[in-house]
Each structure stands twice: as structure tokens, then as C-alpha cells.
Amino acid sequence: MPLYNLIKNITKGVEAMIKVLLVDDEKLALEYLEHIISWEYYDFELIGVSTDAEQALNLYKKYKPELVISDVKMPGMNGLEFVHAIREYGGKSHILFLSSYKSFDYVKQAIRLDIDDYLLKSDLEEESFLKKILKLKEAINKEQAKNQYTLGIILEELFKKNALEENYKFMLEENDYIRIHKKYYYILLSQKISPRFLEQYLSQNNIPPVSFEFEFSKTCYAHCAEDGIQVMAVFAINENEYLAVLEIKDNMVAQKEINDKIYYYSRKIFRDMNEEQAHQFDLYYYSKKMSTRQFGRFYHENRNQLSQVYLKKEVHIMEFVEDILWKSAGKETKSITSDEIYQKIKKEDKEGILQCIQSVKIAMAEENYVSYLWYIKNLFEAISFFEGSLYGEKSGRKFSLSENSNSYDFRSPKELVAFIEFKLEEIWFFISESGKKSYSVVVLEAVRYIKRQYYDPQLSSAQVANHVNISASWLSTKFKEEVGIGVSDFMNGIRVEQAKEMFDRGDYMIYEVSEKVGFTSSQYFSKIFKEFVGVTPNQYRRKNDRIK
């Protein structure tokens, strides 16, 4: 059979892209691998290419590729050590080794690490290489089909997607079908992070987030037998939160006994995770029986309480409960808004701003997260109104909210406040240097509206003009005069910045990002992205992966 037909038959019907990581310390060899075949055509997705095995390990932990193609002999961490680290992490990916040398010792060590194949670089050419990876692809597809509906994965889908248990009736044996209906207990591990609202203003993603799912799972299983607990599933909820679904083997009747057992088991998990990972996890336990689908809804309704420990100096273990305090706190009338703060900053009312900062510091001291968050969010929103509109005539610099943000650790409430104080001083410096004091009320409202609605594909200059109650032509003139660019260019700039942040934060497909930031066509999105950034979205993603 001709090679082309062989390829089409093997790849026919496969829907999911297989993620691939390429590692080689020789740049030319890496570029050759990157272009030896059309990866996307054969349903492979290059999630990263790296000349450094330690960087590649970070990429591995972030993307969890199904296939790794790596050089064996590299400076620093070599290929064998790299794969050993993957296996230690719990990764079961298929591995293809490349080498310039014939070495039986390497082959023996590779066999012990469960390597799939070993190819000499001197034998590396398109047809033989393609046959090897298509054979690996076939094995991966079979494994994925086999493992698609394990009990753990189904419990994860019930939790995350609120899927009905009945959907799995014909896929499972009777005993497993009964298990997915059962009521369980839960522990939730939450990594200390900066407040989530900052994501809309700042992008701090120079280091790819590292998943602790394997470490959490290993720790849960390490203690379950001694405590009479069965671990039904462990999975990541998102980049910072992990859930374990538990069953108690003993037939306990008293709720106090159950509470104690879950609490003491949780304490061991909390202790081990924080001792090994530098005290960065809070842990929540839920000791009332609930089905996994019901608990998923309960979690989403009450997850705000996970943020309230942000002001606490130490990590904590606590019960996950209905968050009545947070829900009622949202109804309170607060004393100041972002508009009022903006006017105080603009008028250089330093005394008024000092009172706001003082309120933040009092909230910190009292560990009053609701009040702290209210002031912090409004301060950030007010400061963001000066973004790009304020510049110093002598320095020639424009005010940027994100500039120097990487110098601060926003997991610390004190550092977040220090950053705000620094930015306020910077604004006042620009005002005193230039005399240009920012946007007019009309243009400010237009800017705010665009920043709020950028994701709407129907958003247009006419719609913005209608919102601020002036004609489109007058808005165009006024906007360009104050901002320096037209409304459409400003809108596209906001969308592109949001797109960059999405690419920085996660493993998104181009069409997904295009839709989420308000473009109706991924081709048009790519064209605008290149105009603003200088590279295509694909090139931007690959460049980011190499940096990481």
C-alpha cells in the first residue's frame, strides 16, 4: 500500500490531537524535528520545543503531552535523567529517544525506563520517522479509548460538568454504575495565589504554573489504608485547586466519628503537602455525604470562601461550608467607588487617597477580606483608567499599570498594597511632569465601555458612540485627539492584549481565543494579531513555550 494511503487509514477517525514535546540541545536538530513532517496534518500538536531538559520538564508538567521525543545526550540533565524525572512525576507518556551514538548501555537503561523506541539521528529521515510516530500514535489512541471512561474520569465529569449519571449507564458495569450514584466525602487542596481579579489587569505568567495533582494524589493514597479510607478519585479542578473523592470503609453511624476520621486524615494530607511544598496550601474538608455531581454545584456556589484566607499569614485547614458570610457581605453598601477614587487621583487629593489606603491596611490587620477586596478592586479599576492616557512630556513615557508588576509578589497582601502605592506615586509624577491630566469624561466612559464589552463580536464604534450619547463622527474625532488612535484600533488593541494573556495563561486553541476576545473569524484575528504583535498567534505561542 502506498505510504500516503497507509497514513490516511491509520489516522482516519481520530479526533483528539496528540500533544507532542520535542527536546534537543542542538538548535539545528530541534528545528529539523519541528519541520520534518506536517505535525498538525497527522493530528499531532507541538505543545513545546526546548533545548533545555529542565525547561522541558516544566512544559511537561504544564501540558502533560502524550508523546515526548528527546535527545539522549544533553548537557545538564540528560535524556535518561529527563525521562526518569517524568516517570518519578507519574507521567506515563510514550517516549522516543534520538541519539548520535550507538550505545548498548543507553538502550539497556532506556528499556528500564519503559522507552517505546530508540532512533539514531543518522537514520532520521521523513518516511522512517513518520512510520515510527504513526505506530506510537496508534498505541496512544488505543490507550485513550480504553481509559476514556474510568470511574475517576466519570466522577471528574460529574463534578465539573454537572453531567447526569444516566449518561454513563450503558458504558459501565452494574457495580461501577452504582458507584457513580453514591454519596462521598471530599477534601479540597487550594494553593495560595494572588486575587483572581488581577488577571484582567496584569499578566504575571513568566513561569508556567506547575501542577501538584500527582503529589496530592500520591499523598492521599499514602495515608488512606491506615485511616480506613478509600480514595475514589483525585483530579485537578483548575491550575490551583485539587479535589479528592473519598469513601469510608467502616460502617460508622455517628456523624462525630465521621467528622473526626475525615479531619484527622485531612490533617495528614495538609501536613505532608505543606512540608514538601514550602507551606503554600490551604486545605478544606467536607464530612457530610453528598454525590459528586451535587458537590460540584455546592463547590461552585461557595468557592468564594477559598479566597478569604488570602489575608491570613499562615496556611490553614478548615471545613468547607455554605458561605453565608460572603453572600450577605456582597449586599452591604460600600463607602467609595472606583469613579470617586479616580476623581481623587486625578485632582491629586492625596489626603483622600491616603484614607482609602488606610482602610485597606485596617482591613488587612482585621483579616476582613470582603472590605479589603472592595477597596483593592476599586483602586485597581481607578488606576487602570490612566492606562495609556497619561504620559510625561520630559520622560516621553506613557503610564502602564503592568510595568514593574513582576517585581512584586501579589500572593502577599502587603506587596499588593505596596504596588498600588507605587503606581499612585507614578501617576502623580506623570501629572506633575506633563500637565496632561487624562481623558475627558466622554472618552473615559468610551474606554471603560470598550474594556467591559471587548469580547462582544457586535461591538462597534457606532455602538460605543451610542452608549456615550454622542455621534460616531464626534467620538472618532475626540477619541483620536485624546487617546492618539482611533476607536477601532483601540478596540482591537484591547482584544489582542486579552488574547496574549490567554495564550500566556493556558493551552488554548487559536479559534477558542479568537471567539473569546470578540473576533468573528480566526483568520481576521490572526491578521490583526500580527499587525499589533509582529508575529502570528502560532508563532507567539511557540515563542512563549520556548521562553518557559
PDB file of N, CA, C and O in Angstrom, residues 165-191:
ATOM      1  N   GLU A 165     -25.786  11.218  35.780  1.00  0.00           N
ATOM      2  CA  GLU A 165     -25.253   9.875  35.955  1.00  0.00           C
ATOM      3  C   GLU A 165     -25.809   8.909  34.896  1.00  0.00           C
ATOM      4  O   GLU A 165     -25.123   7.989  34.446  1.00  0.00           O
ATOM      5  N   GLU A 166     -27.049   9.147  34.475  1.00  0.00           N
ATOM      6  CA  GLU A 166     -27.698   8.262  33.499  1.00  0.00           C
ATOM      7  C   GLU A 166     -26.942   8.215  32.169  1.00  0.00           C
ATOM      8  O   GLU A 166     -27.073   7.256  31.410  1.00  0.00           O
ATOM      9  N   ASN A 167     -26.166   9.264  31.884  1.00  0.00           N
ATOM     10  CA  ASN A 167     -25.415   9.299  30.618  1.00  0.00           C
ATOM     11  C   ASN A 167     -24.420   8.145  30.501  1.00  0.00           C
ATOM     12  O   ASN A 167     -23.995   7.788  29.402  1.00  0.00           O
ATOM     13  N   TYR A 168     -24.026   7.566  31.636  1.00  0.00           N
ATOM     14  CA  TYR A 168     -22.977   6.549  31.646  1.00  0.00           C
ATOM     15  C   TYR A 168     -23.524   5.129  31.850  1.00  0.00           C
ATOM     16  O   TYR A 168     -22.752   4.187  32.002  1.00  0.00           O
ATOM     17  N   LYS A 169     -24.836   4.986  31.837  1.00  0.00           N
ATOM     18  CA  LYS A 169     -25.469   3.709  32.169  1.00  0.00           C
ATOM     19  C   LYS A 169     -24.982   2.569  31.275  1.00  0.00           C
ATOM     20  O   LYS A 169     -24.722   1.461  31.746  1.00  0.00           O
ATOM     21  N   PHE A 170     -24.880   2.830  29.964  1.00  0.00           N
ATOM     22  CA  PHE A 170     -24.536   1.761  29.028  1.00  0.00           C
ATOM     23  C   PHE A 170     -23.024   1.610  28.817  1.00  0.00           C
ATOM     24  O   PHE A 170     -22.585   0.783  28.040  1.00  0.00           O
ATOM     25  N   MET A 171     -22.242   2.436  29.526  1.00  0.00           N
ATOM     26  CA  MET A 171     -20.789   2.358  29.390  1.00  0.00           C
ATOM     27  C   MET A 171     -20.154   1.576  30.531  1.00  0.00           C
ATOM     28  O   MET A 171     -18.987   1.205  30.456  1.00  0.00           O
ATOM     29  N   LEU A 172     -20.925   1.363  31.616  1.00  0.00           N
ATOM     30  CA  LEU A 172     -20.339   0.822  32.840  1.00  0.00           C
ATOM     31  C   LEU A 172     -20.950  -0.512  33.241  1.00  0.00           C
ATOM     32  O   LEU A 172     -22.108  -0.800  32.921  1.00  0.00           O
ATOM     33  N   GLU A 173     -20.153  -1.274  33.975  1.00  0.00           N
ATOM     34  CA  GLU A 173     -20.685  -2.457  34.645  1.00  0.00           C
ATOM     35  C   GLU A 173     -21.637  -1.989  35.748  1.00  0.00           C
ATOM     36  O   GLU A 173     -21.560  -0.845  36.221  1.00  0.00           O
ATOM     37  N   GLU A 174     -22.500  -2.887  36.184  1.00  0.00           N
ATOM     38  CA  GLU A 174     -23.528  -2.508  37.158  1.00  0.00           C
ATOM     39  C   GLU A 174     -22.924  -1.932  38.437  1.00  0.00           C
ATOM     40  O   GLU A 174     -23.396  -0.913  38.957  1.00  0.00           O
ATOM     41  N   ASN A 175     -21.845  -2.563  38.941  1.00  0.00           N
ATOM     42  CA  ASN A 175     -21.239  -2.092  40.191  1.00  0.00           C
ATOM     43  C   ASN A 175     -20.671  -0.682  40.051  1.00  0.00           C
ATOM     44  O   ASN A 175     -20.807   0.157  40.956  1.00  0.00           O
ATOM     45  N   ASP A 176     -20.023  -0.407  38.907  1.00  0.00           N
ATOM     46  CA  ASP A 176     -19.476   0.934  38.684  1.00  0.00           C
ATOM     47  C   ASP A 176     -20.589   1.958  38.504  1.00  0.00           C
ATOM     48  O   ASP A 176     -20.459   3.113  38.934  1.00  0.00           O
ATOM     49  N   TYR A 177     -21.659   1.549  37.876  1.00  0.00           N
ATOM     50  CA  TYR A 177     -22.792   2.469  37.691  1.00  0.00           C
ATOM     51  C   TYR A 177     -23.396   2.854  39.042  1.00  0.00           C
ATOM     52  O   TYR A 177     -23.780   4.007  39.277  1.00  0.00           O
ATOM     53  N   ILE A 178     -23.440   1.871  39.959  1.00  0.00           N
ATOM     54  CA  ILE A 178     -23.940   2.154  41.311  1.00  0.00           C
ATOM     55  C   ILE A 178     -22.989   3.132  42.013  1.00  0.00           C
ATOM     56  O   ILE A 178     -23.420   4.050  42.712  1.00  0.00           O
ATOM     57  N   ARG A 179     -21.675   2.931  41.809  1.00  0.00           N
ATOM     58  CA  ARG A 179     -20.675   3.783  42.478  1.00  0.00           C
ATOM     59  C   ARG A 179     -20.807   5.254  42.106  1.00  0.00           C
ATOM     60  O   ARG A 179     -20.574   6.124  42.925  1.00  0.00           O
ATOM     61  N   ILE A 180     -21.117   5.553  40.855  1.00  0.00           N
ATOM     62  CA  ILE A 180     -21.177   6.977  40.462  1.00  0.00           C
ATOM     63  C   ILE A 180     -22.405   7.676  41.027  1.00  0.00           C
ATOM     64  O   ILE A 180     -22.481   8.904  41.029  1.00  0.00           O
ATOM     65  N   HIS A 181     -23.383   6.893  41.517  1.00  0.00           N
ATOM     66  CA  HIS A 181     -24.562   7.473  42.171  1.00  0.00           C
ATOM     67  C   HIS A 181     -24.345   7.665  43.673  1.00  0.00           C
ATOM     68  O   HIS A 181     -25.105   8.384  44.325  1.00  0.00           O
ATOM     69  N   LYS A 182     -23.330   7.009  44.219  1.00  0.00           N
ATOM     70  CA  LYS A 182     -23.137   7.003  45.665  1.00  0.00           C
ATOM     71  C   LYS A 182     -22.774   8.382  46.196  1.00  0.00           C
ATOM     72  O   LYS A 182     -22.299   9.251  45.459  1.00  0.00           O
ATOM     73  N   LYS A 183     -22.958   8.545  47.504  1.00  0.00           N
ATOM     74  CA  LYS A 183     -22.573   9.781  48.174  1.00  0.00           C
ATOM     75  C   LYS A 183     -21.205   9.581  48.821  1.00  0.00           C
ATOM     76  O   LYS A 183     -20.943   8.536  49.426  1.00  0.00           O
ATOM     77  N   TYR A 184     -20.346  10.618  48.698  1.00  0.00           N
ATOM     78  CA  TYR A 184     -18.958  10.518  49.158  1.00  0.00           C
ATOM     79  C   TYR A 184     -18.606  11.698  50.067  1.00  0.00           C
ATOM     80  O   TYR A 184     -19.398  12.630  50.263  1.00  0.00           O
ATOM     81  N   TYR A 185     -17.363  11.652  50.585  1.00  0.00           N
ATOM     82  CA  TYR A 185     -16.773  12.757  51.338  1.00  0.00           C
ATOM     83  C   TYR A 185     -15.675  13.367  50.486  1.00  0.00           C
ATOM     84  O   TYR A 185     -15.163  12.735  49.560  1.00  0.00           O
ATOM     85  N   TYR A 186     -15.235  14.605  50.841  1.00  0.00           N
ATOM     86  CA  TYR A 186     -14.317  15.317  49.949  1.00  0.00           C
ATOM     87  C   TYR A 186     -13.275  16.108  50.732  1.00  0.00           C
ATOM     88  O   TYR A 186     -13.562  16.628  51.821  1.00  0.00           O
ATOM     89  N   ILE A 187     -12.064  16.183  50.165  1.00  0.00           N
ATOM     90  CA  ILE A 187     -11.087  17.161  50.648  1.00  0.00           C
ATOM     91  C   ILE A 187     -10.599  17.979  49.448  1.00  0.00           C
ATOM     92  O   ILE A 187     -10.420  17.450  48.348  1.00  0.00           O
ATOM     93  N   LEU A 188     -10.408  19.251  49.689  1.00  0.00           N
ATOM     94  CA  LEU A 188     -10.091  20.205  48.638  1.00  0.00           C
ATOM     95  C   LEU A 188      -8.795  20.922  48.997  1.00  0.00           C
ATOM     96  O   LEU A 188      -8.692  21.547  50.050  1.00  0.00           O
ATOM     97  N   LEU A 189      -7.783  20.791  48.137  1.00  0.00           N
ATOM     98  CA  LEU A 189      -6.489  21.435  48.356  1.00  0.00           C
ATOM     99  C   LEU A 189      -6.423  22.699  47.503  1.00  0.00           C
ATOM    100  O   LEU A 189      -6.671  22.650  46.302  1.00  0.00           O
ATOM    101  N   SER A 190      -6.104  23.821  48.117  1.00  0.00           N
ATOM    102  CA  SER A 190      -6.099  25.105  47.408  1.00  0.00           C
ATOM    103  C   SER A 190      -4.744  25.797  47.579  1.00  0.00           C
ATOM    104  O   SER A 190      -4.326  26.089  48.697  1.00  0.00           O
ATOM    105  N   GLN A 191      -4.072  26.038  46.471  1.00  0.00           N
ATOM    106  CA  GLN A 191      -2.761  26.689  46.518  1.00  0.00           C
ATOM    107  C   GLN A 191      -2.926  28.190  46.722  1.00  0.00           C
ATOM    108  O   GLN A 191      -3.808  28.819  46.134  1.00  0.00           O
TER     109      GLN A 191
END
